[in-house]
Amino acid sequence: MLDVLRAEIGKGLRVQLAHPAGHVITLLISTMMYLGLQFVLGQGELRQDLLPQTLVAIGGYWFLQYAALVMVADLIEEKRAGTFAQAQMTTAPPWLPMLGRLITASVFGLAVAAVASLVPMLVAGISIPLRWTALVPVLLLGVDVLAFTFLLAALALVSPMIGALQSLFASLVLLLNGSFLPLALYPDWLAAVARLLPTTLGIEATTQTLFEGRTLAEVWSGGTLPWLIAHTLVLTAVSGLLFVRNHRRALQESS
């Protein structure tokens, strides 16, 4: 089983590292887009009171967007080439190759998010405090993002419209998760809608610990942390069940 996992991760890393120019272009576009949008929203200036919180939010978006792109693109390529069914002809459980893909996607998603966030920090002088209490919501944010990535991968097994669906969901996350303005500035109804999307609750809990100095107990009593845990668990369960259903269907269609 471990050999299958290592082989899948190695294959994914080789495929991604074979096209370094694409990663560089992605980084340039991402950082320029963020700084440009903040310059416009700041009416001709980069507002230091908004940049730290929005940078955390768009970092979560970059992680989701790029991890999902890597994961879904790999599956689409196998489906188009007709090699998906062949790749499943092993004694390993079907979720193991998917786990390998997910690890590869998370590595590249995290790398892009980290580098893309570092550039605005250096260019605009953005300072983000480091607090140990933020580690728990950050980890939950990562799990939430990967669960959503797995959900998109499960949809990619059977849906020919996965590219459009991925773009739609990613755009909604970018618009509503706090990447433009902090969630506290949203109307109540819009904030409630935004919290249904992946990353939003994780970013809200993270910014509360980083910038408001709240303890985990305070974040829990405020309701953000329990809702984040519930959102992550539900998304994980739904993505797993959908994968089991769609994997069986994809194998039947490929045979």
Tab-separated table of C-alpha atoms in Angstrom:
chain	number	residue	atom	x	y	z
A	1	MET	CA	0.000	0.000	0.000
A	2	LEU	CA	2.766	2.421	0.865
A	3	ASP	CA	4.436	1.684	-2.485
A	4	VAL	CA	1.255	2.718	-4.299
A	5	LEU	CA	1.048	5.907	-2.233
A	6	ARG	CA	4.711	6.791	-2.844
A	7	ALA	CA	4.366	6.088	-6.566
A	8	GLU	CA	1.292	8.313	-6.851
A	9	ILE	CA	2.958	11.167	-4.961
A	10	GLY	CA	6.157	10.806	-7.009
A	11	LYS	CA	4.222	10.839	-10.274
A	12	GLY	CA	2.286	13.931	-9.237
A	13	LEU	CA	5.422	15.795	-8.176
A	14	ARG	CA	7.209	14.948	-11.426
A	15	VAL	CA	4.277	16.155	-13.504
A	16	GLN	CA	4.059	19.460	-11.649
A	17	LEU	CA	7.807	20.126	-11.554
A	18	ALA	CA	8.029	19.475	-15.295
A	19	HIS	CA	6.299	22.815	-15.954
A	20	PRO	CA	7.959	25.427	-13.689
A	21	ALA	CA	7.001	28.335	-15.962
A	22	GLY	CA	3.329	27.747	-15.251
A	23	HIS	CA	3.914	27.994	-11.511
A	24	VAL	CA	5.895	31.223	-11.885
A	25	ILE	CA	3.156	32.779	-14.025
A	26	THR	CA	0.547	31.703	-11.461
A	27	LEU	CA	2.512	33.385	-8.685
A	28	LEU	CA	2.927	36.625	-10.643
A	29	ILE	CA	-0.740	36.826	-11.577
A	30	SER	CA	-1.882	36.011	-8.042
A	31	THR	CA	0.238	38.639	-6.312
A	32	MET	CA	-0.439	41.345	-8.897
A	33	MET	CA	-4.183	40.666	-8.714
A	34	TYR	CA	-4.248	40.949	-4.929
A	35	LEU	CA	-2.202	44.149	-4.728
A	36	GLY	CA	-4.112	45.677	-7.635
A	37	LEU	CA	-7.500	44.949	-6.073
A	38	GLN	CA	-6.414	46.313	-2.705
A	39	PHE	CA	-5.096	49.467	-4.406
A	40	VAL	CA	-8.462	50.000	-6.115
A	41	LEU	CA	-10.498	49.252	-2.976
A	42	GLY	CA	-8.231	51.563	-0.998
A	43	GLN	CA	-9.014	54.349	-3.507
A	44	GLY	CA	-5.453	54.814	-4.646
A	45	GLU	CA	-3.586	53.495	-1.619
A	46	LEU	CA	-2.798	50.238	0.137
A	47	ARG	CA	-4.619	50.505	3.465
A	48	GLN	CA	-2.580	48.990	6.256
A	49	ASP	CA	-5.689	48.490	8.393
A	50	LEU	CA	-7.152	46.077	5.816
A	51	LEU	CA	-4.111	44.382	4.281
A	52	PRO	CA	-3.198	41.916	7.074
A	53	GLN	CA	-6.695	40.403	7.374
A	54	THR	CA	-7.306	40.280	3.631
A	55	LEU	CA	-3.882	38.712	3.036
A	56	VAL	CA	-4.746	35.859	5.419
A	57	ALA	CA	-8.041	35.406	3.586
A	58	ILE	CA	-6.597	35.394	0.091
A	59	GLY	CA	-3.847	33.051	1.271
A	60	GLY	CA	-6.598	30.569	2.118
A	61	TYR	CA	-8.118	31.136	-1.312
A	62	TRP	CA	-4.779	30.576	-3.061
A	63	PHE	CA	-4.317	27.306	-1.198
A	64	LEU	CA	-7.779	26.100	-2.189
A	65	GLN	CA	-7.656	27.312	-5.763
A	66	TYR	CA	-4.271	25.842	-6.605
A	67	ALA	CA	-4.697	22.556	-4.720
A	68	ALA	CA	-8.027	22.006	-6.486
A	69	LEU	CA	-6.499	22.908	-9.841
A	70	VAL	CA	-3.715	20.331	-9.463
A	71	MET	CA	-6.058	17.619	-8.185
A	72	VAL	CA	-8.811	18.064	-10.753
A	73	ALA	CA	-6.501	18.587	-13.748
A	74	ASP	CA	-4.747	15.281	-13.031
A	75	LEU	CA	-8.046	13.393	-12.936
A	76	ILE	CA	-9.376	15.067	-16.075
A	77	GLU	CA	-6.211	14.122	-17.960
A	78	GLU	CA	-6.546	10.461	-16.928
A	79	LYS	CA	-10.220	10.406	-17.892
A	80	ARG	CA	-9.508	11.926	-21.322
A	81	ALA	CA	-6.587	9.575	-21.978
A	82	GLY	CA	-8.672	6.584	-20.950
A	83	THR	CA	-6.103	5.453	-18.372
A	84	PHE	CA	-8.218	5.986	-15.273
A	85	ALA	CA	-9.511	2.404	-15.103
A	86	GLN	CA	-6.002	1.015	-15.724
A	87	ALA	CA	-4.622	3.088	-12.863
A	88	GLN	CA	-7.142	1.473	-10.512
A	89	MET	CA	-6.041	-2.093	-11.303
A	90	THR	CA	-4.100	-2.614	-8.104
A	91	THR	CA	-4.713	-4.473	-4.872
A	92	ALA	CA	-4.650	-1.162	-2.991
A	93	PRO	CA	-7.964	0.412	-1.936
A	94	PRO	CA	-9.268	3.001	-4.446
A	95	TRP	CA	-8.929	5.879	-1.998
A	96	LEU	CA	-5.144	5.391	-1.709
A	97	PRO	CA	-4.205	6.812	-5.154
A	98	MET	CA	-6.611	9.675	-4.450
A	99	LEU	CA	-4.814	10.307	-1.173
A	100	GLY	CA	-1.530	10.472	-3.067
A	101	ARG	CA	-3.014	13.025	-5.446
A	102	LEU	CA	-4.368	14.991	-2.501
A	103	ILE	CA	-0.943	15.095	-0.840
A	104	THR	CA	0.640	16.350	-4.063
A	105	ALA	CA	-2.095	18.962	-4.484
A	106	SER	CA	-1.687	20.130	-0.890
A	107	VAL	CA	2.102	20.482	-1.261
A	108	PHE	CA	1.838	22.656	-4.350
A	109	GLY	CA	-1.163	24.559	-3.043
A	110	LEU	CA	0.648	25.359	0.187
A	111	ALA	CA	3.828	26.337	-1.666
A	112	VAL	CA	1.991	28.736	-3.978
A	113	ALA	CA	-0.019	30.227	-1.106
A	114	ALA	CA	3.110	30.756	0.998
A	115	VAL	CA	5.192	32.380	-1.736
A	116	ALA	CA	2.279	34.429	-3.089
A	117	SER	CA	1.605	35.730	0.431
A	118	LEU	CA	5.257	36.517	1.099
A	119	VAL	CA	5.562	38.837	-1.908
A	120	PRO	CA	2.840	41.327	-0.777
A	121	MET	CA	4.262	41.198	2.758
A	122	LEU	CA	7.630	42.355	1.435
A	123	VAL	CA	6.281	44.821	-1.142
A	124	ALA	CA	3.622	46.477	1.038
A	125	GLY	CA	5.267	45.963	4.414
A	126	ILE	CA	2.399	43.841	5.752
A	127	SER	CA	2.968	42.520	9.256
A	128	ILE	CA	1.067	39.485	10.565
A	129	PRO	CA	1.557	38.566	14.242
A	130	LEU	CA	2.365	34.968	15.092
A	131	ARG	CA	0.344	33.369	17.888
A	132	TRP	CA	0.303	29.724	18.950
A	133	THR	CA	-3.462	29.899	19.475
A	134	ALA	CA	-3.894	30.427	15.727
A	135	LEU	CA	-2.400	26.998	14.991
A	136	VAL	CA	-5.650	25.112	15.685
A	137	PRO	CA	-7.878	27.182	13.331
A	138	VAL	CA	-5.131	27.183	10.686
A	139	LEU	CA	-4.949	23.380	10.767
A	140	LEU	CA	-8.731	23.118	10.625
A	141	LEU	CA	-8.708	25.567	7.711
A	142	GLY	CA	-6.261	23.297	5.875
A	143	VAL	CA	-8.384	20.210	6.486
A	144	ASP	CA	-11.499	22.092	5.361
A	145	VAL	CA	-9.781	23.139	2.130
A	146	LEU	CA	-8.528	19.614	1.412
A	147	ALA	CA	-11.972	18.147	2.087
A	148	PHE	CA	-13.424	20.551	-0.473
A	149	THR	CA	-10.618	19.671	-2.901
A	150	PHE	CA	-11.505	15.991	-2.477
A	151	LEU	CA	-15.155	16.857	-3.107
A	152	LEU	CA	-14.223	18.506	-6.419
A	153	ALA	CA	-12.126	15.464	-7.310
A	154	ALA	CA	-15.101	13.194	-6.603
A	155	LEU	CA	-17.229	15.327	-8.910
A	156	ALA	CA	-14.490	15.255	-11.564
A	157	LEU	CA	-14.837	11.476	-11.780
A	158	VAL	CA	-18.256	11.740	-13.421
A	159	SER	CA	-19.027	15.355	-14.333
A	160	PRO	CA	-17.939	16.773	-17.714
A	161	MET	CA	-18.670	20.244	-16.307
A	162	ILE	CA	-16.131	20.035	-13.483
A	163	GLY	CA	-13.970	22.806	-14.962
A	164	ALA	CA	-16.875	25.246	-14.920
A	165	LEU	CA	-17.963	24.108	-11.452
A	166	GLN	CA	-14.463	24.536	-10.073
A	167	SER	CA	-14.186	28.050	-11.511
A	168	LEU	CA	-17.606	28.965	-10.116
A	169	PHE	CA	-16.853	27.744	-6.592
A	170	ALA	CA	-13.382	29.303	-6.579
A	171	SER	CA	-14.807	32.643	-7.716
A	172	LEU	CA	-17.444	32.572	-4.966
A	173	VAL	CA	-14.776	31.847	-2.359
A	174	LEU	CA	-12.612	34.696	-3.645
A	175	LEU	CA	-15.523	37.134	-3.586
A	176	LEU	CA	-16.905	36.234	-0.161
A	177	ASN	CA	-14.244	34.748	2.125
A	178	GLY	CA	-12.723	38.095	3.121
A	179	SER	CA	-10.095	38.429	0.394
A	180	PHE	CA	-11.434	41.862	-0.601
A	181	LEU	CA	-12.805	43.136	2.708
A	182	PRO	CA	-12.800	41.625	6.207
A	183	LEU	CA	-15.905	39.611	7.012
A	184	ALA	CA	-16.800	42.004	9.854
A	185	LEU	CA	-17.629	44.686	7.247
A	186	TYR	CA	-20.188	42.486	5.451
A	187	PRO	CA	-23.952	42.800	6.034
A	188	ASP	CA	-25.195	40.056	8.357
A	189	TRP	CA	-27.006	38.137	5.617
A	190	LEU	CA	-23.971	38.175	3.317
A	191	ALA	CA	-21.649	37.082	6.129
A	192	ALA	CA	-24.003	34.168	6.853
A	193	VAL	CA	-23.877	33.098	3.184
A	194	ALA	CA	-20.084	33.458	3.109
A	195	ARG	CA	-19.705	31.147	6.106
A	196	LEU	CA	-21.268	28.316	4.127
A	197	LEU	CA	-18.309	28.363	1.743
A	198	PRO	CA	-14.988	26.617	2.437
A	199	THR	CA	-12.192	28.724	4.035
A	200	THR	CA	-14.483	31.456	5.442
A	201	LEU	CA	-14.979	30.057	8.951
A	202	GLY	CA	-11.333	29.010	9.160
A	203	ILE	CA	-10.183	32.469	8.145
A	204	GLU	CA	-12.579	34.102	10.590
A	205	ALA	CA	-11.299	31.972	13.471
A	206	THR	CA	-7.682	32.570	12.430
A	207	THR	CA	-8.045	36.348	12.212
A	208	GLN	CA	-9.809	36.438	15.577
A	209	THR	CA	-6.806	34.787	17.219
A	210	LEU	CA	-4.157	36.693	15.255
A	211	PHE	CA	-5.506	40.234	15.202
A	212	GLU	CA	-8.014	40.371	18.050
A	213	GLY	CA	-5.914	38.357	20.479
A	214	ARG	CA	-8.730	35.964	21.370
A	215	THR	CA	-8.024	32.678	23.090
A	216	LEU	CA	-9.367	29.388	21.748
A	217	ALA	CA	-11.920	29.382	24.559
A	218	GLU	CA	-13.173	32.804	23.424
A	219	VAL	CA	-13.310	31.725	19.787
A	220	TRP	CA	-15.242	28.631	20.896
A	221	SER	CA	-17.699	30.557	23.042
A	222	GLY	CA	-18.211	33.025	20.196
A	223	GLY	CA	-19.412	30.151	18.013
A	224	THR	CA	-16.824	30.381	15.240
A	225	LEU	CA	-14.695	27.389	16.275
A	226	PRO	CA	-17.543	24.872	16.770
A	227	TRP	CA	-19.075	25.908	13.444
A	228	LEU	CA	-15.675	25.492	11.781
A	229	ILE	CA	-15.309	21.976	13.207
A	230	ALA	CA	-18.851	21.075	12.131
A	231	HIS	CA	-18.279	22.491	8.623
A	232	THR	CA	-15.041	20.504	8.257
A	233	LEU	CA	-16.589	17.248	9.474
A	234	VAL	CA	-19.646	17.557	7.221
A	235	LEU	CA	-17.540	18.451	4.182
A	236	THR	CA	-15.202	15.519	4.853
A	237	ALA	CA	-18.094	13.063	5.210
A	238	VAL	CA	-19.899	14.313	2.090
A	239	SER	CA	-16.749	14.216	-0.041
A	240	GLY	CA	-15.951	10.675	1.111
A	241	LEU	CA	-19.437	9.347	0.410
A	242	LEU	CA	-19.554	11.081	-2.965
A	243	PHE	CA	-16.172	9.623	-3.909
A	244	VAL	CA	-17.326	6.060	-3.127
A	245	ARG	CA	-20.450	6.541	-5.268
A	246	ASN	CA	-18.753	8.294	-8.198
A	247	HIS	CA	-15.683	6.051	-8.235
A	248	ARG	CA	-17.877	2.991	-8.751
A	249	ARG	CA	-19.774	4.783	-11.511
A	250	ALA	CA	-16.570	5.961	-13.237
A	251	LEU	CA	-15.178	2.423	-13.320
A	252	GLN	CA	-18.407	1.118	-14.841
A	253	GLU	CA	-18.294	3.793	-17.554
A	254	SER	CA	-14.621	3.080	-18.314
A	255	SER	CA	-15.077	-0.687	-18.635
